[in-house]
Short mmCIF file of C-alpha atoms and ligand atoms in Angstrom, two decimals:
data_model
loop_
_atom_site.label_atom_id
_atom_site.label_comp_id
_atom_site.label_asym_id
_atom_site.label_seq_id
_atom_site.Cartn_x
_atom_site.Cartn_y
_atom_site.Cartn_z
CA VAL A 1 137.86 118.35 73.46
CA VAL A 2 138.18 114.62 74.18
CA GLN A 3 141.36 112.66 73.42
CA LEU A 4 141.77 109.02 74.49
CA THR A 5 144.98 107.09 73.78
CA GLN A 6 145.15 103.30 74.29
CA VAL A 7 142.71 103.36 77.20
CA SER A 8 142.12 99.97 78.86
CA LYS A 9 140.09 98.92 81.89
CA ILE A 10 140.71 95.43 83.20
CA TYR A 11 138.82 93.81 86.05
CA SER A 12 139.92 90.56 87.65
CA PRO A 13 137.10 89.21 89.84
CA GLY A 14 138.44 85.78 90.87
CA GLN A 15 140.56 83.99 88.28
CA ALA A 16 138.94 85.26 85.11
CA GLU A 17 139.99 88.62 83.65
CA VAL A 18 137.43 90.98 82.09
CA ARG A 19 138.79 93.48 79.57
CA ALA A 20 135.95 96.02 79.76
CA LEU A 21 138.05 98.43 77.63
CA ASP A 22 140.80 97.04 75.47
CA GLY A 23 143.03 99.76 74.01
CA VAL A 24 140.56 102.48 72.99
CA ASP A 25 141.77 105.40 70.85
CA LEU A 26 139.20 108.16 70.38
CA SER A 27 139.15 111.88 69.69
CA ILE A 28 136.01 114.03 69.63
CA ASP A 29 136.01 117.66 68.36
CA ALA A 30 134.20 120.55 70.05
CA GLY A 31 130.49 120.73 69.20
CA GLN A 32 130.23 117.19 67.78
CA PHE A 33 127.16 115.07 68.62
CA VAL A 34 128.49 111.51 68.76
CA VAL A 35 126.38 108.38 69.30
CA LEU A 36 127.82 105.14 70.74
CA LEU A 37 126.14 101.80 69.97
CA GLY A 38 127.05 98.25 71.01
CA PRO A 39 125.71 95.05 72.57
CA SER A 40 125.00 94.71 76.28
CA GLY A 41 128.27 94.32 78.22
CA CYS A 42 130.61 95.61 75.49
CA GLY A 43 132.05 98.47 77.57
CA LYS A 44 129.93 101.57 76.79
CA SER A 45 129.29 102.66 80.40
CA THR A 46 132.90 101.89 81.30
CA LEU A 47 134.06 104.20 78.48
CA LEU A 48 131.75 107.02 79.60
CA ASN A 49 132.95 106.64 83.21
CA ALA A 50 136.59 106.84 82.08
CA ILE A 51 135.95 110.01 80.01
CA GLY A 52 133.94 111.60 82.85
CA GLY A 53 136.69 110.91 85.39
CA LEU A 54 134.41 108.71 87.49
CA ASP A 55 136.62 105.65 87.19
CA SER A 56 140.38 105.54 86.52
CA PRO A 57 141.53 103.34 83.63
CA THR A 58 144.04 100.51 84.08
CA ALA A 59 146.20 101.93 81.23
CA GLY A 60 146.22 104.75 78.69
CA THR A 61 145.51 108.49 78.90
CA VAL A 62 142.34 110.59 78.96
CA VAL A 63 142.78 114.25 77.96
CA ILE A 64 139.81 116.66 78.17
CA ASP A 65 140.22 120.24 76.89
CA GLY A 66 144.00 119.80 76.98
CA THR A 67 144.11 118.51 80.57
CA ASP A 68 145.30 114.96 81.33
CA ILE A 69 142.71 114.11 83.97
CA SER A 70 144.91 111.47 85.63
CA SER A 71 147.28 114.30 86.67
CA LEU A 72 144.59 116.06 88.74
CA THR A 73 144.21 115.67 92.51
CA ASP A 74 140.83 114.39 93.78
CA ALA A 75 139.74 117.94 94.70
CA GLN A 76 140.83 119.30 91.30
CA LEU A 77 139.09 116.44 89.47
CA THR A 78 135.82 117.05 91.36
CA ARG A 79 135.91 120.79 90.50
CA PHE A 80 136.86 120.01 86.87
CA ARG A 81 134.00 117.50 86.55
CA ARG A 82 131.41 119.85 88.10
CA GLN A 83 132.30 122.74 85.81
CA LYS A 84 133.01 120.97 82.54
CA ILE A 85 130.97 117.75 82.40
CA GLY A 86 127.26 116.91 82.54
CA PHE A 87 126.39 113.28 83.15
CA ILE A 88 123.15 111.37 82.57
CA PHE A 89 123.75 108.04 84.31
CA GLN A 90 122.26 104.76 83.14
CA PHE A 91 120.57 104.38 86.55
CA PHE A 92 119.91 108.04 87.23
CA ASN A 93 121.61 108.38 90.65
CA LEU A 94 118.97 110.78 91.93
CA VAL A 95 119.07 111.97 95.55
CA GLN A 96 116.13 110.01 96.99
CA THR A 97 115.24 112.51 99.72
CA LEU A 98 115.02 115.53 97.39
CA SER A 99 112.15 116.43 95.05
CA ALA A 100 112.56 116.52 91.28
CA LYS A 101 112.97 120.30 91.43
CA GLU A 102 115.57 120.14 94.22
CA ASN A 103 117.57 117.42 92.43
CA ILE A 104 117.78 119.68 89.38
CA GLN A 105 118.46 122.88 91.36
CA LEU A 106 121.36 121.19 93.19
CA ALA A 107 123.11 120.60 89.86
CA GLY A 108 122.46 124.13 88.66
CA GLU A 109 124.17 125.53 91.77
CA LEU A 110 127.45 123.83 90.78
CA VAL A 111 128.05 126.12 87.80
CA ASP A 112 128.33 129.86 87.10
CA GLU A 113 125.77 130.16 84.31
CA PRO A 114 123.06 127.51 84.72
CA ARG A 115 119.97 127.34 82.50
CA SER A 116 116.64 128.36 84.03
CA LEU A 117 115.04 125.74 86.29
CA ALA A 118 111.52 126.53 85.02
CA GLN A 119 112.69 126.10 81.42
CA VAL A 120 114.35 122.70 81.87
CA LEU A 121 111.34 121.38 83.84
CA LYS A 122 109.15 122.46 80.96
CA ASP A 123 111.56 121.00 78.37
CA VAL A 124 111.24 117.52 79.91
CA ARG A 125 107.48 117.93 80.61
CA LEU A 126 107.72 117.56 84.40
CA GLU A 127 106.24 120.86 85.60
CA ASP A 128 103.38 119.04 87.36
CA ARG A 129 105.73 116.53 89.05
CA ALA A 130 108.30 119.06 90.30
CA ASP A 131 107.55 118.43 93.99
CA HIS A 132 107.57 114.62 93.82
CA VAL A 133 110.54 112.75 95.35
CA PRO A 134 111.97 109.92 93.20
CA ASN A 135 109.85 107.15 94.70
CA GLN A 136 106.71 109.14 93.77
CA LEU A 137 107.75 109.21 90.12
CA SER A 138 107.47 106.58 87.41
CA GLY A 139 110.63 105.08 85.86
CA GLY A 140 110.47 107.34 82.84
CA GLU A 141 109.78 110.42 84.97
CA GLN A 142 112.88 109.71 87.08
CA GLN A 143 114.91 109.41 83.91
CA ARG A 144 113.63 112.78 82.75
CA VAL A 145 114.72 114.35 86.08
CA ALA A 146 118.22 112.96 85.43
CA ILE A 147 118.15 114.53 81.95
CA ALA A 148 117.00 117.93 83.25
CA ARG A 149 119.70 117.77 85.94
CA ALA A 150 122.42 117.48 83.29
CA LEU A 151 120.86 120.10 81.00
CA ILE A 152 120.58 122.80 83.68
CA LYS A 153 124.37 122.83 84.07
CA ASN A 154 124.79 123.80 80.41
CA PRO A 155 128.12 121.88 80.46
CA PRO A 156 130.67 122.05 77.61
CA LEU A 157 130.75 118.22 77.52
CA LEU A 158 127.59 116.11 78.00
CA LEU A 159 127.90 112.32 78.56
CA CYS A 160 124.57 110.45 78.27
CA ASP A 161 124.20 106.75 79.12
CA GLU A 162 121.01 105.42 77.46
CA PRO A 163 118.92 108.50 78.35
CA THR A 164 115.73 107.03 76.83
CA GLY A 165 115.88 103.42 78.10
CA GLU A 166 112.74 103.85 80.25
CA LEU A 167 110.80 106.06 77.83
CA ASP A 168 108.12 105.18 75.32
CA ILE A 169 108.92 105.77 71.67
CA ALA A 170 107.22 109.17 71.44
CA THR A 171 108.66 110.55 74.70
CA GLY A 172 112.08 109.16 73.75
CA ARG A 173 112.01 110.92 70.42
CA MET A 174 110.96 114.19 72.06
CA ILE A 175 113.88 113.95 74.51
CA LEU A 176 116.44 113.11 71.83
CA SER A 177 115.47 116.02 69.64
CA LEU A 178 115.56 118.26 72.74
CA LEU A 179 119.15 117.11 73.46
CA ARG A 180 120.06 117.66 69.81
CA THR A 181 118.60 121.18 69.67
CA VAL A 182 119.77 122.45 73.06
CA THR A 183 123.35 121.21 72.63
CA ARG A 184 123.59 122.60 69.10
CA GLU A 185 122.43 126.08 70.24
CA SER A 186 125.20 126.32 72.84
CA SER A 187 127.71 124.27 70.80
CA GLN A 188 128.17 121.61 73.46
CA THR A 189 129.99 118.37 72.73
CA VAL A 190 127.85 115.26 73.29
CA LEU A 191 128.69 111.57 73.62
CA LEU A 192 125.46 109.59 73.89
CA VAL A 193 125.09 105.82 74.42
CA THR A 194 121.83 104.47 73.03
CA HIS A 195 120.10 101.38 71.64
CA ASN A 196 117.70 103.71 69.82
CA THR A 197 119.02 103.53 66.27
CA ALA A 198 116.74 106.36 65.11
CA ILE A 199 118.93 108.86 66.96
CA ALA A 200 122.03 107.55 65.23
CA LYS A 201 120.66 109.13 62.08
CA MET A 202 120.39 112.52 63.83
CA SER A 203 124.01 112.48 65.02
CA ASP A 204 127.24 113.75 63.45
CA ARG A 205 129.11 110.50 64.05
CA VAL A 206 128.26 106.93 65.07
CA LEU A 207 130.72 104.69 66.93
CA PHE A 208 130.24 100.92 67.30
CA MET A 209 131.81 99.08 70.23
CA ARG A 210 132.38 95.37 70.69
CA ASP A 211 134.35 93.57 73.44
CA GLY A 212 135.92 96.75 74.80
CA ARG A 213 137.07 98.15 71.42
CA ILE A 214 135.69 100.70 68.97
CA VAL A 215 135.24 98.64 65.83
CA GLU A 216 133.53 101.20 63.56
CA ASP A 217 133.45 104.99 63.26
CA GLN A 218 131.01 106.41 60.72
CA VAL A 219 130.57 110.11 59.94
CA ASN A 220 127.04 111.17 58.99
CA GLU A 221 127.34 113.56 56.05
CA ALA A 222 123.96 115.23 56.47
CA PRO A 223 122.44 114.58 59.90
CA VAL B 1 93.55 83.81 85.96
CA VAL B 2 93.52 87.61 86.42
CA GLN B 3 90.32 89.57 87.07
CA LEU B 4 90.36 93.29 87.90
CA THR B 5 87.15 95.21 88.58
CA GLN B 6 87.14 99.03 88.79
CA VAL B 7 90.67 99.18 90.22
CA SER B 8 91.89 102.68 91.12
CA LYS B 9 95.07 103.95 92.75
CA ILE B 10 95.05 107.55 93.91
CA TYR B 11 98.00 109.37 95.41
CA SER B 12 97.69 112.77 97.05
CA PRO B 13 101.15 114.22 97.56
CA GLY B 14 100.33 117.72 98.83
CA GLN B 15 97.21 119.34 97.38
CA ALA B 16 97.25 117.81 93.91
CA GLU B 17 95.72 114.36 93.39
CA VAL B 18 97.31 111.83 91.04
CA ARG B 19 95.02 109.14 89.66
CA ALA B 20 97.67 106.57 88.71
CA LEU B 21 94.87 104.02 88.03
CA ASP B 22 91.40 105.28 87.28
CA GLY B 23 88.80 102.48 87.26
CA VAL B 24 90.60 99.64 85.45
CA ASP B 25 88.58 96.58 84.37
CA LEU B 26 90.71 93.74 83.01
CA SER B 27 90.52 89.98 82.69
CA ILE B 28 93.30 87.76 81.37
CA ASP B 29 92.80 84.05 80.57
CA ALA B 30 95.25 81.29 81.46
CA GLY B 31 98.14 80.95 79.01
CA GLN B 32 97.65 84.35 77.34
CA PHE B 33 100.70 86.46 76.46
CA VAL B 34 99.50 90.04 76.89
CA VAL B 35 101.55 93.18 76.12
CA LEU B 36 100.87 96.56 77.80
CA LEU B 37 101.94 99.79 76.04
CA GLY B 38 101.53 103.42 77.07
CA PRO B 39 103.37 106.72 77.55
CA SER B 40 105.71 107.35 80.45
CA GLY B 41 103.72 107.98 83.65
CA CYS B 42 100.41 106.52 82.45
CA GLY B 43 100.16 103.85 85.20
CA LYS B 44 101.75 100.68 83.78
CA SER B 45 104.01 99.88 86.77
CA THR B 46 101.20 100.79 89.17
CA LEU B 47 98.94 98.27 87.41
CA LEU B 48 101.56 95.50 87.58
CA ASN B 49 102.16 96.22 91.28
CA ALA B 50 98.41 96.01 91.98
CA ILE B 51 98.10 92.66 90.14
CA GLY B 52 101.21 91.28 91.85
CA GLY B 53 99.95 92.24 95.29
CA LEU B 54 102.89 94.56 95.89
CA ASP B 55 100.74 97.63 96.41
CA SER B 56 97.11 97.76 97.53
CA PRO B 57 94.68 99.72 95.33
CA THR B 58 92.60 102.63 96.67
CA ALA B 59 89.40 101.03 95.27
CA GLY B 60 88.26 98.00 93.28
CA THR B 61 89.09 94.28 93.46
CA VAL B 62 91.98 92.13 92.22
CA VAL B 63 91.19 88.40 91.85
CA ILE B 64 93.98 85.95 90.88
CA ASP B 65 93.07 82.30 90.26
CA GLY B 66 89.75 82.83 92.00
CA THR B 67 91.32 84.41 95.13
CA ASP B 68 90.54 88.03 96.04
CA ILE B 69 94.03 89.05 97.11
CA SER B 70 92.81 91.86 99.37
CA SER B 71 91.24 89.17 101.62
CA LEU B 72 94.63 87.55 102.35
CA THR B 73 96.69 88.25 105.46
CA ASP B 74 100.24 89.58 104.90
CA ALA B 75 101.73 86.12 105.50
CA GLN B 76 99.20 84.48 103.14
CA LEU B 77 99.85 87.14 100.47
CA THR B 78 103.62 86.60 100.69
CA ARG B 79 103.24 82.83 100.27
CA PHE B 80 100.69 83.33 97.44
CA ARG B 81 103.02 85.73 95.63
CA ARG B 82 106.08 83.46 96.00
CA GLN B 83 104.28 80.42 94.64
CA LYS B 84 102.11 81.93 91.93
CA ILE B 85 103.77 85.06 90.60
CA GLY B 86 107.11 85.82 88.94
CA PHE B 87 108.10 89.47 88.75
CA ILE B 88 110.65 91.27 86.56
CA PHE B 89 110.85 94.74 88.10
CA GLN B 90 111.54 97.88 86.10
CA PHE B 91 114.62 98.51 88.27
CA PHE B 92 115.60 94.90 88.87
CA ASN B 93 115.70 94.91 92.71
CA LEU B 94 118.69 92.55 92.83
CA VAL B 95 120.30 91.69 96.17
CA GLN B 96 123.53 93.71 95.92
CA THR B 97 125.64 91.42 98.14
CA LEU B 98 124.81 88.22 96.23
CA SER B 99 126.29 87.07 92.91
CA ALA B 100 124.18 86.67 89.78
CA LYS B 101 123.98 82.92 90.42
CA GLU B 102 122.97 83.36 94.08
CA ASN B 103 120.30 85.96 93.20
CA ILE B 104 118.75 83.47 90.81
CA GLN B 105 119.14 80.47 93.15
CA LEU B 106 117.37 82.36 95.96
CA ALA B 107 114.26 82.71 93.79
CA GLY B 108 114.37 79.05 92.74
CA GLU B 109 114.32 77.97 96.39
CA LEU B 110 110.92 79.65 96.89
CA VAL B 111 109.05 77.13 94.75
CA ASP B 112 108.55 73.36 94.58
CA GLU B 113 109.54 72.78 90.96
CA PRO B 114 112.08 75.38 89.82
CA ARG B 115 113.78 75.29 86.43
CA SER B 116 117.46 74.34 86.29
CA LEU B 117 119.87 77.10 87.32
CA ALA B 118 122.41 76.13 84.65
CA GLN B 119 119.69 76.29 81.98
CA VAL B 120 118.35 79.75 82.85
CA LEU B 121 121.91 81.17 83.07
CA LYS B 122 122.52 79.77 79.60
CA ASP B 123 119.16 81.09 78.33
CA VAL B 124 120.09 84.67 79.24
CA ARG B 125 123.74 84.24 78.13
CA LEU B 126 125.31 84.93 81.55
CA GLU B 127 127.23 81.71 82.21
CA ASP B 128 130.54 83.61 82.28
CA ARG B 129 129.19 86.32 84.65
CA ALA B 130 127.54 83.96 87.17
CA ASP B 131 129.92 84.87 90.00
CA HIS B 132 129.74 88.66 89.53
CA VAL B 133 127.80 90.72 92.10
CA PRO B 134 125.46 93.41 90.64
CA ASN B 135 127.99 96.23 90.73
CA GLN B 136 130.35 94.09 88.61
CA LEU B 137 127.73 93.74 85.89
CA SER B 138 126.67 96.11 83.14
CA GLY B 139 123.12 97.54 83.11
CA GLY B 140 121.91 95.03 80.56
CA GLU B 141 123.58 92.13 82.38
CA GLN B 142 121.81 93.10 85.63
CA GLN B 143 118.52 93.17 83.75
CA ARG B 144 119.20 89.68 82.44
CA VAL B 145 119.81 88.43 86.01
CA ALA B 146 116.39 89.83 86.94
CA ILE B 147 114.86 87.97 83.98
CA ALA B 148 116.56 84.66 84.90
CA ARG B 149 115.41 85.10 88.50
CA ALA B 150 111.76 85.23 87.40
CA LEU B 151 112.15 82.39 84.89
CA ILE B 152 113.69 79.93 87.34
CA LYS B 153 110.50 80.01 89.45
CA ASN B 154 108.46 78.73 86.50
CA PRO B 155 105.50 80.73 87.93
CA PRO B 156 101.94 80.35 86.62
CA LEU B 157 101.73 84.15 86.24
CA LEU B 158 104.69 86.24 85.01
CA LEU B 159 104.60 90.07 85.33
CA CYS B 160 107.36 91.85 83.36
CA ASP B 161 108.01 95.59 83.63
CA GLU B 162 110.03 96.72 80.58
CA PRO B 163 112.35 93.69 80.64
CA THR B 164 114.45 94.95 77.70
CA GLY B 165 114.84 98.66 78.55
CA GLU B 166 118.63 98.34 79.05
CA LEU B 167 119.25 95.89 76.22
CA ASP B 168 120.46 96.49 72.68
CA ILE B 169 118.05 95.62 69.89
CA ALA B 170 119.53 92.17 69.19
CA THR B 171 119.79 91.09 72.84
CA GLY B 172 116.31 92.49 73.48
CA ARG B 173 114.85 90.46 70.66
CA MET B 174 116.61 87.30 71.90
CA ILE B 175 115.17 87.81 75.39
CA LEU B 176 111.64 88.49 74.15
CA SER B 177 111.52 85.37 72.03
CA LEU B 178 112.95 83.41 74.99
CA LEU B 179 110.08 84.68 77.18
CA ARG B 180 107.58 83.87 74.45
CA THR B 181 108.89 80.30 73.94
CA VAL B 182 109.47 79.35 77.57
CA THR B 183 106.07 80.60 78.77
CA ARG B 184 104.25 78.95 75.88
CA GLU B 185 105.88 75.55 76.65
CA SER B 186 104.64 75.59 80.25
CA SER B 187 101.43 77.51 79.43
CA GLN B 188 102.20 80.39 81.76
CA THR B 189 100.17 83.59 81.69
CA VAL B 190 102.24 86.69 80.91
CA LEU B 191 101.58 90.41 81.27
CA LEU B 192 104.53 92.35 79.84
CA VAL B 193 105.02 96.14 79.81
CA THR B 194 107.21 97.30 76.97
CA HIS B 195 108.06 100.21 74.67
CA ASN B 196 109.37 97.70 72.14
CA THR B 197 106.54 97.59 69.61
CA ALA B 198 108.09 94.60 67.78
CA ILE B 199 107.06 92.32 70.65
CA ALA B 200 103.48 93.55 70.44
CA LYS B 201 103.28 91.67 67.16
CA MET B 202 104.38 88.43 68.87
CA SER B 203 101.74 88.67 71.60
CA ASP B 204 98.18 87.33 71.83
CA ARG B 205 96.75 90.66 72.94
CA VAL B 206 97.88 94.29 73.13
CA LEU B 207 96.54 96.74 75.74
CA PHE B 208 97.05 100.51 75.51
CA MET B 209 96.99 102.63 78.66
CA ARG B 210 96.63 106.38 79.02
CA ASP B 211 96.10 108.43 82.19
CA GLY B 212 95.42 105.42 84.38
CA ARG B 213 92.87 103.76 82.08
CA ILE B 214 93.00 100.98 79.50
CA VAL B 215 91.87 102.75 76.34
CA GLU B 216 92.39 99.98 73.76
CA ASP B 217 92.43 96.17 73.80
CA GLN B 218 93.43 94.48 70.56
CA VAL B 219 93.53 90.73 69.99
CA ASN B 220 96.24 89.50 67.60
CA GLU B 221 94.68 86.91 65.33
CA ALA B 222 97.90 85.19 64.28
CA PRO B 223 100.81 86.08 66.57
N1 LIG C 1 104.02 107.51 95.54
C1 LIG C 1 103.52 108.28 94.57
N2 LIG C 1 103.00 109.48 94.89
C2 LIG C 1 102.48 110.28 93.93
N3 LIG C 1 102.45 109.98 92.62
C3 LIG C 1 102.96 108.82 92.24
C4 LIG C 1 103.53 107.89 93.18
N4 LIG C 1 103.98 106.81 92.51
C5 LIG C 1 103.70 107.04 91.20
N5 LIG C 1 103.09 108.24 91.05
C6 LIG C 1 102.57 108.80 89.78
O1 LIG C 1 101.69 107.86 89.22
C7 LIG C 1 101.79 107.90 87.79
C8 LIG C 1 101.91 106.47 87.27
O2 LIG C 1 103.17 105.92 87.59
P1 LIG C 1 103.68 104.55 86.96
O3 LIG C 1 104.99 104.26 87.63
O4 LIG C 1 102.65 103.51 87.04
O5 LIG C 1 103.92 104.94 85.42
P2 LIG C 1 104.46 104.04 84.20
O6 LIG C 1 103.36 103.94 83.20
O7 LIG C 1 105.05 102.80 84.72
O8 LIG C 1 105.57 104.99 83.57
P3 LIG C 1 107.07 104.68 82.98
O9 LIG C 1 106.87 104.15 81.58
O10 LIG C 1 107.70 106.06 83.02
O11 LIG C 1 107.73 103.71 83.89
C9 LIG C 1 102.99 108.78 87.46
O12 LIG C 1 102.57 109.97 86.85
C10 LIG C 1 103.68 109.04 88.79
O13 LIG C 1 104.15 110.36 88.88
N1 LIG C 2 133.55 95.80 88.79
C1 LIG C 2 133.55 94.93 87.77
N2 LIG C 2 134.19 93.76 87.91
C2 LIG C 2 134.21 92.87 86.90
N3 LIG C 2 133.64 93.05 85.70
C3 LIG C 2 132.98 94.20 85.51
C4 LIG C 2 132.88 95.20 86.51
N4 LIG C 2 132.15 96.23 86.04
C5 LIG C 2 131.80 95.90 84.79
N5 LIG C 2 132.28 94.68 84.46
C6 LIG C 2 132.17 93.99 83.16
O1 LIG C 2 132.66 94.85 82.17
C7 LIG C 2 131.91 94.71 80.96
C8 LIG C 2 131.52 96.08 80.44
O2 LIG C 2 130.55 96.68 81.26
P1 LIG C 2 129.78 98.03 80.83
O3 LIG C 2 128.92 98.42 82.00
O4 LIG C 2 130.72 99.04 80.34
O5 LIG C 2 128.87 97.51 79.61
P2 LIG C 2 127.81 98.31 78.71
O6 LIG C 2 128.30 98.31 77.31
O7 LIG C 2 127.50 99.60 79.34
O8 LIG C 2 126.53 97.34 78.76
P3 LIG C 2 124.93 97.64 78.91
O9 LIG C 2 124.44 98.03 77.53
O10 LIG C 2 124.40 96.28 79.34
O11 LIG C 2 124.73 98.70 79.92
C9 LIG C 2 130.70 93.82 81.30
O12 LIG C 2 130.82 92.59 80.66
C10 LIG C 2 130.73 93.70 82.80
O13 LIG C 2 130.36 92.39 83.21
MG1 LIG C 3 125.84 100.40 80.33
MG1 LIG C 4 106.98 102.07 84.89
#
């Protein structure tokens, strides 16, 4: 499903050069639930953005479902991303003028077979906040809208960037087991960045990143 | 230093009423390091905003250092807040067009005796990212800019809203012990919202919130 070969991303603000990704090789099989850990600034979000086609790498190739995404036109890439990839951003990216329900519905309309809106609202425990716009929601509630927005699309590939950063321990655990169950039922492939080491135990594989490289790759025998 | 009496905050978006704060009584002595825990949506950020004078409560009084902040004019409240209160927001609120260094410097210029810019940059480990603007920083790096911006002011009262939500375990622990040490040296009063229960053990007092009320208040004998 996901095949990265020598992917690098190099920024040069001023004189100094930042190697956010430094020759990453990675392949992820269909249906795997993979967790990505690493210190702040090591390149996790940059990697997710490269896989999701949101940012083009400086070097290397990204192949999703057999398609080299750098060969797509902008219009093709947008359609590919809408259909195939669900994204939970680190800072949510909610539409500020739409309610929680409308933010989620908008995502569901992008695909042919979305999940039910009522069900995903219930899954993330936001039924009684459905009509609130983002600035009428707490930090954790906004994060849960972002999670529901990705889930409703029922995408083959789900990329999650610290989906429980604003949640208390109990709510975080509830959300992580929801992601685990829902994606297993419809055999979705998941790459999830987290600092919550408890989830690493629930995953199929755990990757460790440091300074733009994947330095460890552990398979969990019995998640 | 902080004295709240029957503070409530009630929103009424549409028909339903949300009691974000529901009659909160709270007093915090000078130099105390107090941690605030509670599930997502229970009113933690609303409480911090009420104490920091960023949002006026529907009922009740907020007294800081003997001053009832609802009696201040807008201009007086702004000056009071700049001088007396440091704030680490849940979503950082960085100035997007300024570099990390400039964001921090701006805060230091608000007070008479700021800490050294070079020192706070070193404290949060961002010396080599000082010239990056927010969109050239990772999530955790932006959070650390927000932390340095509050620290440089050396404020008598420091309000922190989940200051380690975007940080990995190790960086989070480093930041929390920095906050603990720095505020103890200059006997600052701290109210810190967190989901990181390890810090609760390092604090003087732990408050638990639920549905807009403080339901537990535990003193740590030997933090
Ligand atoms: N402008 C608003 N209008 C209506 N309801 C609001 C508004 N702002 C906040 N709320 C509600 O008030 C409650 C308390 O919000 P608050 O942001 O204080 O929660 P919190 O404890 O900080 O949660 P989190 O841990 O998720 O950040 C939430 O349920 C939220 O939906
Ligand atoms: N536009 C940019 N210009 C220069 N450097 C950048 C830019 N964007 C990101 N960086 C740098 O690239 C590195 C990797 O950033 P990335 O956002 O991938 O980190 P991360 O692992 O997601 O960290 P966090 O856990 O803090 O979110 C960081 O050190 C950051 O400063
Ligand atoms: Mg990140
Ligand atoms: Mg909050």
